[in-house]
Amino acid sequence: MDEIIFLVNKVVISGAVLGSIYALGAIGVTLIFGILRFAHFAHGDMMTMGAFVAFLLAALVGAMGITAPVPLAFVVLPLAVVITAVLALLIDRGFYAPLRARGAKPVTLLIASIGVTLMIQGLIRLVFGSGTRNMYLDIEDKIIFRMDFGWLGGTRPLVLSQPQILMFFVTLACITGLHFFLTRTRMGKAMRATSDNLDLAQVSGINTQQVVTVTWLIAGSLACLAGTMLALDVNLRPDLAFNIVLPIFAAAIVGGLGNAYGAIAGGLLIGVTEALAVFNWTAVLRPFAPYLPFGMELPANLALVPTEYKLTVAFVILVITLLWRPTGIFRGLST
Amino acid sequence: MLRAEHLCVSYGAHRALEDISVHVARGEICVILGANGAGKTTLLNAIAGLVAPRDGARVTIGDTDITRAPANLVVEAGVALVPEGRGIFGDLTVRENLSLGAYGKHARAQSEERLKMVTALFPRLAERSGQVARTMSGGEQQMVAIGRALMSNPHVLMLDEPSLGLSPLLCTELFRSLRRIGETGTGILLVEQNARLSLSIADRAYLIENGHIVGEGKARALASDPAVQKAYLGGAGARTQRRFIEVHEPFHAQPARAALPFSAADLARRATEIQRAHIEARRIGAQAGAFERTGAAARQEASAPASPHANPISLAAGDMARRAAMVLADHIAARRPEPAPEPKALPAPPVADDGNLVVLSRTSLSKTPIGA
């Protein structure tokens, strides 16, 4: 029984948590690619930026002596989301829009977005320093829920932290909201139409400038949510999400670029697979150790991939998916 | 109603449109005829707001000036475009495609009635409303494209080559629905390769060549004009009047032109040479093998759109080769029992007893001397 709970703790929960973060990031990447046809490399740093905005607001609110049963960074999240969305829009207006107006190629925009990456990271280091910070204020504690499964004969509890539960609900709400937005609202349909066929969207009477604006607002909002939830789960660093921008891209491509549902599926797939790959199978196989033939012993660590090579998992999945289905799981756009 | 004046459009150094003026009245069907690359699509795109015309242009719909307005405001003002090729949102359902057509403010208010009107015109779209548009057949996709454009309740509907890739039967059906749309009071500006069919439903026509308007008139008058028949009706109109083989304008310069009417053998030989040069130069297989085909297939191919990469001269060569093939194939079909010598691995040219050339058409199997 302990082994199953260990597996759930290490694979199902951490895989789903990581997958949710990847999914929220990949939705932004895939929407931007669908509408503007370029790979927005700075998306990871937009997530970091959102987390720092939430951190700043939480510190301000905390200084006013306000407390809440959930971390303050979560309480101020709606405001942080708005601020990050506006910042994302300003980044577009300041850097990408002028390039688009001059007819820049997608690769130029990609390089520009790498520049934006360096700039955001530099600014964050300049203001907040390069150290690691805790999203929880000094007076707050990270609540950890331990569910006892003693009645099933186990000794280990199922461990879930508060940010993980919050993240689960936030991701679920985002995905449901996005689904209704894309399928039921006029603007959502216009976004799908623009992603499908830009010229035709224009001659159908869709204001594509407006669609671009809304795309950045949504991408910025989701980036802020994902960044803050990630920082709550681990901790806050200037390179918080820069390190996961590659798996996020892999998730978007695996799901099919331009397809929001594909990004969700791709994110969860890569998240859970990464958790499975670095999982130490010895823990689960230990009960079978006495039955091993010829006095074989279980090695101390039986993970498929050492933790430090976790990043490769995303790319292995990417390569396999592209070989099997070049446009991604959900038929996406090609470049 | 729609009035576009002094439109000039350049792509870099290339002038695509040179001072073009067109107008479409209420309920009127206007067709724009011209070869590939003449500027037909650019004209529609300039009116629709997808490409910006140079200074001095003026586009109005009713009393509204839509010169250089962004595309979404042009639709709002009442000019809808069905673009060339895939005029649909492939990943969206038919219903979503249609509802996106009524995206503009004033169209949204009446979208219910428009939907009724569109489904009355194309009942198939009501049956298939939940289907993803990409999975439909070519003809149905074209219905979605036109239905989407009609949903914006346009005063003028512009269509860019709507018959492209449709079977002859579907084409006829499509043009019939266009006429019905015209009868509701919507003006239609139509760009077409199928000159015969489009002239048969149109009220007026413009002829456009190298970015200039070279002719304008009532569709009926143009359809019976020999110059138009020669240039746009593939010589098929001429066949009903005189059995006479004509070539395209670019071949005025060819020395053999002086010998008109020349024999089919000459024509075939020249066409083969031009065709061979053309194929070698362009590596386009579309015209290759025309000689192996039957007359009927060649005739069908003659109305097929040529590759956009071909220039007018090679197009004309291909066209001439096709027509020569038609004549030859007809002749061979009629004269099959007679053994024919084969110069250059080609069937022999038809030679009549009296020295005159004889062309046997499959439609009327009567002997008619050329030039008679």
XYZ file of C-alpha atoms in Angstrom:
707
model
C 0.000 0.000 0.000
C 2.783 2.397 0.874
C 4.232 1.828 -2.548
C 1.042 2.855 -4.305
C 0.766 5.994 -2.225
C 4.409 6.735 -2.972
C 3.675 6.341 -6.675
C 0.651 8.649 -6.430
C 2.663 11.237 -4.517
C 5.602 11.201 -6.855
C 4.011 10.568 -10.238
C 0.337 11.472 -10.269
C 0.487 14.567 -8.094
C 3.801 16.038 -9.148
C 3.169 15.064 -12.764
C -0.226 16.757 -12.762
C 1.213 19.854 -11.070
C 4.055 20.141 -13.554
C 1.668 19.321 -16.405
C -0.730 22.080 -15.347
C 2.094 24.621 -15.375
C 3.247 23.424 -18.792
C -0.322 23.497 -20.074
C -1.013 27.060 -18.895
C 2.252 28.219 -20.457
C 1.739 26.249 -23.654
C -1.752 27.703 -24.193
C -0.211 31.171 -24.331
C 2.564 30.045 -26.677
C 0.129 28.253 -28.962
C -2.379 31.138 -29.097
C 0.367 33.618 -29.963
C 1.699 31.272 -32.618
C -1.778 30.759 -34.059
C -2.539 34.462 -34.390
C 0.876 36.022 -34.997
C 2.745 33.026 -36.474
C 5.889 33.353 -34.401
C 7.381 31.376 -31.536
C 7.247 33.677 -28.530
C 10.402 32.660 -26.714
C 9.944 35.240 -23.942
C 6.824 33.494 -22.707
C 8.672 31.794 -19.845
C 9.922 35.134 -18.612
C 6.449 36.564 -18.857
C 5.508 33.845 -16.356
C 8.390 34.867 -14.095
C 7.373 38.491 -14.486
C 3.818 37.626 -13.435
C 5.098 35.796 -10.368
C 7.180 38.797 -9.358
C 4.220 41.119 -9.845
C 2.181 38.873 -7.537
C 5.069 38.747 -5.055
C 5.332 42.544 -5.002
C 1.588 42.987 -4.524
C 1.517 40.328 -1.786
C 4.334 42.096 0.056
C 2.458 45.406 -0.225
C -0.800 43.909 1.005
C 1.064 42.045 3.764
C 2.693 45.293 4.889
C -0.795 46.704 5.388
C -1.346 43.993 7.966
C -3.916 42.030 6.011
C -3.956 38.265 6.462
C -5.900 35.507 4.751
C -6.349 31.750 5.100
C -4.663 31.298 1.723
C -1.278 32.795 0.797
C -1.537 36.508 0.072
C 0.137 36.001 -3.291
C -2.942 33.981 -4.225
C -5.311 36.624 -2.874
C -3.744 39.370 -4.977
C -3.635 37.104 -8.041
C -6.555 38.754 -9.901
C -4.855 42.133 -9.719
C -1.478 40.625 -10.641
C -3.124 38.945 -13.638
C -4.487 42.265 -14.874
C -1.145 44.003 -14.426
C 0.783 41.226 -16.199
C -1.734 41.148 -19.053
C -1.242 44.876 -19.565
C 2.537 44.459 -19.369
C 2.340 41.695 -21.988
C 0.342 44.011 -24.237
C 2.877 46.809 -23.712
C 5.718 44.436 -24.609
C 3.886 43.634 -27.843
C 3.212 47.284 -28.623
C 6.751 48.273 -27.778
C 8.743 45.514 -29.463
C 6.761 43.178 -31.690
C 4.100 45.470 -33.185
C 6.623 47.855 -34.810
C 8.416 44.863 -36.318
C 5.149 43.421 -37.643
C 4.193 46.787 -39.094
C 7.400 46.707 -41.126
C 6.621 43.210 -42.350
C 9.270 41.391 -40.299
C 9.646 37.662 -40.853
C 8.707 35.247 -38.033
C 12.359 34.485 -37.383
C 13.047 38.185 -36.758
C 10.239 38.224 -34.216
C 11.644 35.071 -32.602
C 15.048 36.712 -32.185
C 13.344 39.848 -30.855
C 11.545 37.696 -28.297
C 14.892 36.257 -27.160
C 15.982 39.851 -26.653
C 12.853 40.466 -24.589
C 13.710 37.359 -22.544
C 17.139 38.735 -21.647
C 15.655 42.135 -20.939
C 12.957 40.881 -18.561
C 15.423 38.668 -16.719
C 17.897 41.518 -16.476
C 15.293 43.908 -15.129
C 14.088 41.373 -12.555
C 17.668 40.762 -11.368
C 18.260 44.498 -11.247
C 15.218 45.151 -9.074
C 14.889 41.998 -6.982
C 18.419 40.597 -7.031
C 19.341 37.173 -8.294
C 18.599 35.285 -5.078
C 15.821 32.815 -4.372
C 12.798 34.137 -2.561
C 9.880 32.560 -0.827
C 6.467 33.450 -2.204
C 5.069 32.935 1.281
C 5.484 35.941 3.512
C 7.383 35.425 6.747
C 4.213 35.126 8.803
C 2.621 32.629 6.427
C 3.100 28.903 6.482
C 2.857 26.552 3.568
C -0.003 24.312 4.615
C 0.563 20.694 3.764
C -2.283 18.244 3.805
C -1.465 14.688 4.768
C -4.156 12.163 4.099
C -3.727 9.094 6.213
C -4.399 5.783 4.565
C -3.769 3.737 7.719
C -7.128 2.019 7.351
C -5.843 0.486 4.134
C -2.793 -0.883 5.856
C -0.347 1.818 4.824
C 1.909 3.925 6.943
C 2.679 6.730 4.495
C 0.263 9.602 4.077
C -0.828 11.074 0.742
C 0.863 14.469 0.675
C -0.714 17.460 -1.007
C 0.393 21.017 -0.438
C -2.018 23.936 -0.435
C -0.565 25.541 -3.599
C -0.942 22.241 -5.407
C -4.650 22.106 -4.586
C -5.067 25.750 -5.531
C -3.217 25.130 -8.760
C -5.474 22.241 -9.615
C -8.563 24.414 -9.290
C -7.004 27.410 -11.024
C -5.966 25.282 -14.004
C -9.383 23.662 -14.200
C -11.085 27.061 -14.087
C -8.739 28.476 -16.743
C -9.269 25.590 -19.114
C -13.055 25.625 -18.715
C -13.138 29.391 -19.086
C -10.937 29.270 -22.178
C -13.073 26.563 -23.719
C -16.230 28.624 -23.307
C -14.447 31.728 -24.497
C -13.186 30.059 -27.683
C -16.401 28.249 -28.588
C -19.183 30.492 -27.330
C -18.115 34.109 -27.503
C -17.818 36.251 -30.584
C -14.256 37.241 -29.784
C -13.278 33.620 -29.146
C -14.675 32.535 -32.488
C -12.931 35.474 -34.118
C -9.656 34.310 -32.563
C -10.084 30.810 -33.933
C -11.025 32.227 -37.322
C -7.981 34.523 -37.381
C -5.743 31.625 -36.440
C -7.312 29.565 -39.242
C -7.175 32.092 -42.092
C -6.020 35.661 -41.445
C -7.062 37.244 -44.760
C -10.466 35.626 -44.708
C -10.963 36.775 -41.107
C -10.306 40.333 -42.248
C -12.731 40.198 -45.146
C -15.321 38.640 -42.817
C -15.324 41.882 -40.855
C -13.149 40.727 -37.963
C -10.971 43.450 -36.514
C -7.721 41.518 -36.416
C -5.937 44.251 -34.443
C -8.444 43.697 -31.685
C -7.880 39.950 -31.894
C -4.129 40.477 -31.479
C -4.745 42.641 -28.407
C -7.019 40.055 -26.810
C -4.505 37.301 -27.584
C -1.770 39.129 -25.676
C -4.100 39.835 -22.770
C -5.043 36.151 -22.485
C -1.474 34.933 -22.929
C -0.254 37.419 -20.305
C -2.996 36.446 -17.849
C -2.307 32.731 -18.158
C 1.437 33.376 -17.877
C 0.896 35.261 -14.615
C -1.307 32.494 -13.208
C 1.137 29.763 -14.176
C 4.171 31.686 -12.909
C 2.612 32.548 -9.570
C 1.326 29.031 -8.955
C 4.720 27.591 -9.859
C 6.485 30.037 -7.542
C 4.077 29.159 -4.724
C 4.762 25.462 -5.214
C 8.546 25.778 -5.372
C 10.012 29.242 -4.840
C 10.644 32.474 -6.656
C 13.788 32.952 -8.766
C 14.608 35.258 -11.673
C 15.047 32.194 -13.894
C 11.927 30.493 -12.507
C 10.201 29.802 -15.808
C 13.094 30.372 -18.196
C 14.185 26.837 -17.330
C 10.865 25.357 -18.381
C 10.274 27.355 -21.557
C 11.629 24.505 -23.674
C 9.247 21.856 -22.271
C 6.465 24.417 -22.703
C 7.322 24.761 -26.382
C 7.546 21.000 -26.668
C 4.065 20.747 -25.117
C 2.634 23.280 -27.570
C 4.191 21.475 -30.542
C 3.235 18.005 -29.310
C -0.362 19.152 -28.950
C -0.389 20.793 -32.377
C 0.640 24.451 -32.687
C -2.274 26.868 -32.710
C -4.599 24.438 -30.964
C -5.361 25.390 -27.337
C -6.754 21.955 -26.469
C -3.652 20.369 -27.913
C -1.507 22.575 -25.667
C -3.409 21.358 -22.592
C -3.053 17.716 -23.639
C 0.595 18.198 -24.562
C 1.372 19.935 -21.281
C -0.203 17.209 -19.167
C 1.396 14.475 -21.277
C 4.875 15.923 -20.913
C 4.392 16.720 -17.224
C 3.258 13.217 -16.287
C 5.858 11.558 -18.509
C 8.647 13.592 -16.933
C 7.422 12.536 -13.491
C 7.293 8.900 -14.600
C 10.747 9.072 -16.136
C 12.502 10.403 -13.066
C 10.508 8.197 -10.672
C 12.585 5.792 -8.653
C 10.978 2.448 -9.387
C 12.937 0.699 -6.648
C 10.493 2.068 -4.111
C 7.609 0.343 -5.809
C 9.442 -2.872 -6.616
C 10.815 -3.364 -3.115
C 8.043 -5.800 -2.037
C 9.106 -8.068 -4.898
C 12.770 -8.024 -3.910
C 12.666 -11.409 -2.092
C 11.376 -13.091 -5.236
C 14.203 -11.927 -7.473
C 16.100 -14.890 -8.927
C 19.806 -15.666 -8.374
C 20.054 -13.358 -5.384
C 19.742 -10.255 -7.549
C 19.344 -7.059 -5.646
C 17.377 -3.986 -6.489
C 19.642 -1.026 -7.221
C 19.233 1.966 -4.949
C 17.968 4.113 -7.786
C 15.984 2.635 -10.648
C 14.828 5.784 -12.436
C 14.649 5.722 -16.235
C 16.245 9.152 -16.451
C 18.365 10.858 -13.794
C 16.665 13.983 -12.467
C 19.280 16.306 -13.951
C 18.383 15.057 -17.446
C 14.664 15.565 -16.957
C 14.599 18.132 -19.760
C 15.421 15.494 -22.355
C 12.128 13.706 -21.675
C 10.133 16.519 -23.228
C 12.229 16.311 -26.366
C 12.041 12.560 -26.628
C 8.246 12.881 -26.542
C 8.455 15.704 -29.060
C 10.551 13.662 -31.481
C 8.300 10.603 -31.156
C 5.147 12.655 -31.658
C 6.515 14.463 -34.686
C 7.603 11.202 -36.279
C 4.208 9.689 -35.715
C 2.128 12.794 -36.416
C 4.041 15.765 -37.830
C 1.326 18.316 -37.065
C 0.931 17.299 -33.434
C -1.670 15.234 -31.619
C -4.444 17.662 -32.464
C -3.857 18.644 -36.092
C -2.082 21.971 -35.668
C -0.644 24.590 -37.985
C 2.605 24.102 -39.784
C 5.110 26.903 -39.918
C -23.624 51.401 -56.123
C -20.023 50.211 -55.891
C -17.728 52.598 -57.681
C -13.958 52.190 -57.810
C -12.078 54.876 -59.675
C -8.458 55.333 -60.706
C -7.146 52.301 -58.857
C -3.381 51.898 -59.141
C -1.634 49.138 -57.203
C 2.056 48.257 -57.233
C 3.856 45.304 -55.733
C 7.336 46.719 -55.334
C 8.402 47.853 -58.780
C 5.717 45.802 -60.482
C 2.595 47.710 -61.427
C -0.308 45.306 -60.979
C -3.142 47.755 -61.654
C -2.905 50.856 -63.806
C -5.694 53.401 -63.393
C -8.598 50.988 -63.312
C -12.183 52.123 -62.816
C -15.114 49.756 -62.391
C -18.634 50.140 -61.117
C -21.423 47.769 -60.175
C -25.067 48.823 -59.937
C -27.709 47.364 -57.649
C -28.570 43.802 -58.655
C -26.139 43.936 -61.526
C -23.751 41.098 -62.352
C -20.415 42.300 -63.662
C -17.746 39.909 -64.784
C -14.051 40.687 -65.112
C -12.280 38.643 -67.750
C -8.567 38.438 -68.266
C -5.601 36.094 -68.436
C -3.673 34.920 -65.392
C -1.644 37.730 -63.912
C -3.747 40.420 -65.569
C -4.568 41.928 -62.171
C -8.071 40.594 -61.560
C -7.424 39.321 -58.046
C -5.475 42.458 -57.150
C -8.450 44.543 -58.240
C -10.798 42.671 -55.900
C -8.271 42.757 -53.057
C -7.778 46.496 -53.507
C -11.514 47.102 -53.266
C -11.789 44.757 -50.261
C -9.051 46.618 -48.410
C -6.499 43.807 -48.417
C -4.004 45.752 -50.524
C -3.698 49.526 -50.447
C -4.142 51.418 -53.727
C -1.900 54.391 -54.487
C -2.972 58.005 -54.069
C -5.675 59.266 -56.354
C -7.857 56.186 -56.029
C -11.398 56.482 -54.798
C -13.678 53.618 -53.816
C -17.236 54.277 -52.739
C -20.206 52.113 -51.888
C -23.401 54.104 -51.982
C -22.387 57.328 -50.260
C -19.685 55.766 -48.088
C -16.063 56.321 -49.003
C -14.110 53.120 -48.358
C -10.838 54.076 -50.034
C -7.990 52.523 -48.028
C -10.393 51.503 -45.249
C -9.291 48.411 -43.321
C -10.847 45.202 -44.632
C -13.225 44.798 -41.678
C -14.761 48.232 -42.279
C -15.177 47.543 -45.993
C -17.336 44.537 -45.090
C -19.252 46.689 -42.650
C -19.922 49.174 -45.460
C -21.444 46.406 -47.560
C -18.798 44.910 -49.848
C -18.123 41.218 -49.228
C -15.370 39.168 -50.847
C -15.187 35.443 -51.534
C -11.437 35.054 -51.952
C -9.759 32.763 -54.435
C -9.227 29.165 -53.431
C -10.136 28.175 -49.906
C -12.588 30.881 -48.849
C -13.565 29.046 -45.683
C -12.366 28.579 -42.131
C -11.398 24.933 -42.513
C -11.179 24.002 -38.844
C -14.519 25.548 -37.950
C -17.979 24.112 -38.441
C -20.332 25.276 -41.172
C -22.457 27.056 -38.594
C -19.439 28.883 -37.187
C -18.272 29.814 -40.675
C -21.642 31.350 -41.431
C -21.922 33.145 -38.111
C -18.467 34.657 -38.617
C -19.731 36.059 -41.899
C -22.205 38.128 -39.882
C -19.461 39.407 -37.566
C -19.907 43.083 -38.341
C -22.217 45.213 -36.230
C -24.995 45.853 -38.722
C -24.920 42.296 -40.055
C -25.275 40.788 -36.590
C -28.673 42.378 -36.048
C -30.150 40.579 -39.051
C -28.126 37.401 -38.884
C -31.228 35.243 -38.308
C -32.912 36.392 -41.519
C -29.671 36.186 -43.461
C -29.149 32.634 -42.261
C -32.636 31.741 -43.492
C -31.880 33.329 -46.849
C -28.530 31.549 -47.184
C -29.971 28.164 -46.245
C -32.805 28.719 -48.696
C -30.195 29.334 -51.379
C -27.985 26.423 -50.303
C -30.179 23.897 -48.439
C -27.139 21.630 -48.136
C -25.585 24.011 -45.619
C -28.527 23.592 -43.241
C -28.152 19.809 -43.383
C -24.431 20.009 -42.713
C -24.380 22.827 -40.172
C -22.384 20.868 -37.588
C -19.765 19.557 -39.999
C -16.180 20.812 -39.942
C -15.850 22.763 -43.183
C -12.513 21.205 -44.187
C -14.121 17.765 -44.463
C -16.676 18.853 -47.071
C -16.452 18.415 -50.837
C -15.141 21.192 -53.073
C -18.577 22.287 -54.206
C -19.929 22.336 -50.669
C -16.916 24.315 -49.482
C -17.622 26.885 -52.179
C -21.229 27.078 -50.920
C -19.904 27.735 -47.407
C -17.583 30.415 -48.773
C -20.367 32.199 -50.655
C -22.818 31.697 -47.785
C -20.305 33.207 -45.369
C -19.896 36.268 -47.572
C -23.670 36.650 -47.971
C -24.162 36.578 -44.191
C -22.692 40.082 -43.983
C -25.730 41.299 -45.946
C -23.590 42.871 -48.655
C -24.730 45.422 -51.204
C -22.067 44.048 -53.517
C -20.646 40.538 -53.482
C -17.209 40.044 -55.029
C -16.160 36.541 -56.054
C -12.667 35.533 -57.115
C -12.729 32.492 -59.411
C -15.554 30.667 -57.625
C -15.657 27.907 -60.260
C -12.017 26.921 -59.688
C -11.760 23.191 -59.178
C -15.463 22.511 -59.582
C -16.895 19.997 -62.010
C -18.766 21.422 -65.044
C -22.067 20.376 -63.511
C -21.304 22.095 -60.202
C -20.152 25.179 -62.117
C -23.497 25.480 -63.857
C -25.249 25.053 -60.521
C -23.011 27.675 -58.930
C -23.681 30.215 -61.662
C -27.386 29.563 -61.366
C -27.215 30.439 -57.665
C -25.206 33.570 -58.472
C -27.977 34.691 -60.765
C -30.494 34.112 -57.979
C -28.350 36.195 -55.621
C -28.284 38.958 -58.227
C -32.066 38.831 -58.449
C -32.316 39.678 -54.734
C -30.750 43.062 -55.496
C -27.185 42.251 -54.494
C -24.665 43.493 -57.025
C -22.058 40.941 -58.067
C -18.517 41.578 -59.201
C -17.182 38.314 -60.561
C -13.677 37.364 -61.605
C -13.762 34.257 -63.748
C -11.714 32.067 -66.060
C -14.834 30.408 -67.372
C -15.712 33.224 -69.759
C -18.563 31.478 -71.544
C -20.492 30.563 -68.427
C -19.894 33.869 -66.683
C -20.843 35.941 -69.736
C -24.068 33.956 -69.952
C -25.221 35.150 -66.529
C -23.585 38.592 -66.484
C -25.075 41.934 -67.378
C -21.808 43.658 -68.092
C -18.200 42.652 -68.492
C -14.773 44.238 -68.247
C -11.766 42.930 -70.124
C -8.532 43.433 -68.269
C -5.011 42.883 -69.582
C -1.703 43.648 -67.885
C -3.384 45.819 -65.290
C -5.347 47.889 -67.812
C -8.997 47.753 -68.740
C -8.978 47.038 -72.466
C -12.678 46.604 -72.995
C -16.027 47.048 -71.384
C -19.545 46.376 -72.530
C -22.798 44.491 -72.231
C -22.107 40.837 -71.613
C -24.309 39.761 -74.502
C -22.531 42.054 -76.934
C -19.132 40.911 -75.735
C -20.078 37.247 -75.969
C -20.753 37.632 -79.678
C -17.790 39.915 -80.347
C -15.232 38.033 -82.485
C -12.238 39.577 -80.715
C -13.566 38.496 -77.333
C -14.380 35.055 -78.624
C -10.884 34.770 -79.946
C -9.241 35.883 -76.725
C -11.511 34.540 -74.000
C -13.802 31.919 -75.407
C -10.986 29.695 -76.604
C -12.073 29.921 -80.238
C -15.032 27.709 -79.405
C -17.424 30.460 -80.405
C -15.677 30.766 -83.737
C -16.270 27.115 -84.425
C -19.986 27.662 -84.649
C -19.540 30.364 -87.240
C -16.525 29.562 -89.347
C -14.318 26.531 -89.266
C -11.228 28.524 -88.917
C -8.278 28.027 -86.632
C -7.132 31.117 -84.854
C -4.164 31.762 -82.639
C -3.612 34.056 -79.713
C -2.446 37.629 -79.968
C 1.157 37.089 -78.806
C 1.736 35.153 -82.011
C 1.290 38.097 -84.331
C 5.051 38.239 -84.470
C 5.427 34.636 -85.594
C 6.349 34.435 -89.283
C 3.935 31.600 -89.980
C 1.119 33.941 -89.063
C 1.253 35.339 -92.589
C 0.211 31.999 -94.004
C -3.136 31.986 -92.216
C -5.208 29.969 -92.601
C -2.383 27.486 -92.423
C -2.814 23.776 -92.411
C -3.367 21.799 -89.243
C -0.088 20.017 -89.957
C 1.791 23.267 -89.768
C -0.067 24.302 -86.711
C 0.551 20.990 -85.018
C 4.251 21.033 -85.824
C 4.677 24.567 -84.593
C 2.651 23.864 -81.536
C 4.774 20.823 -80.791
C 7.939 22.827 -81.076
C 6.630 25.635 -78.918
C 5.270 23.162 -76.480
C 8.517 21.285 -76.237
C 10.430 24.508 -75.687
C 7.855 25.550 -73.170
C 8.080 22.311 -71.255
C 11.837 22.375 -71.257
C 11.863 25.974 -70.149
C 9.254 25.660 -67.473
C 9.232 21.996 -66.558
C 5.501 22.184 -66.189
C 3.891 18.908 -66.969
C 0.369 20.226 -67.336
C 0.532 20.511 -71.113
C 2.686 17.455 -71.694
C 0.926 14.483 -73.158
C -1.866 16.558 -74.630
C -1.401 14.707 -77.885
C -2.134 11.375 -76.320
C -5.470 12.541 -75.052
C -8.751 12.334 -76.837
C -10.312 15.439 -78.285
C -12.904 15.599 -75.552
C -10.321 15.474 -72.779
C -8.197 18.059 -74.521
C -11.194 20.301 -74.940
C -11.928 20.065 -71.266
C -8.356 20.826 -70.466
C -8.462 23.873 -72.683
C -10.817 25.496 -70.236
C -8.801 24.391 -67.226
C -6.815 27.097 -65.460
C -3.136 27.123 -66.309
C -0.347 27.290 -63.797
C 0.113 30.769 -62.352
C 3.841 30.483 -63.056
C 3.424 30.397 -66.793
C 3.822 33.622 -68.692
C 1.291 34.697 -71.323
C 3.387 33.510 -74.252
C 3.908 30.021 -72.938
C 0.259 29.982 -71.936
C -0.698 30.838 -75.476
C 1.638 28.149 -76.739
C 0.076 25.613 -74.456
C -3.349 26.734 -75.540
C -2.462 26.477 -79.202
C -0.944 23.045 -78.672
C -4.102 21.941 -76.944
C -6.255 23.176 -79.755
C -4.055 21.546 -82.328
C -4.357 18.348 -80.358
C -8.109 18.706 -80.383
C -8.217 19.135 -84.133
C -5.893 16.224 -84.648
C -7.686 13.968 -82.231
C -11.011 14.730 -83.868
C -9.521 14.037 -87.219
C -7.931 10.791 -86.109
C -11.143 9.666 -84.486
C -13.021 10.239 -87.692
C -10.398 8.754 -89.973
C -9.179 5.895 -87.837
C -9.293 3.201 -90.604
C -6.847 5.120 -92.754
C -3.191 4.426 -92.004
C -1.390 7.612 -91.253
C 2.341 8.236 -91.769
C 4.024 9.521 -88.650
C 6.508 12.329 -89.003
C 8.322 12.991 -85.707
C 6.246 10.304 -84.017
C 3.159 12.430 -84.427
C -0.015 11.414 -86.233
C -0.203 12.726 -89.749
C -1.950 16.003 -90.401
C -5.288 15.739 -92.095
C -5.183 16.508 -95.792
C -8.325 16.625 -97.894
C -8.635 15.395 -101.444
C -8.830 18.804 -102.975
C -5.775 20.021 -101.096
C -7.824 21.997 -98.628
C -7.634 21.173 -95.012
C -10.549 19.228 -93.621
C -11.502 19.433 -90.025
C -13.899 16.920 -88.663
C -15.547 17.934 -85.500
C -17.015 15.335 -83.250
C -20.111 17.406 -82.622
C -20.995 17.626 -86.283
C -19.383 14.888 -88.245
C -19.766 16.778 -91.477
C -16.830 17.622 -93.674
C -16.228 21.319 -93.800
C -13.287 22.799 -95.655
C -11.379 25.279 -93.592
C -12.031 28.815 -94.553
C -15.274 27.880 -96.251
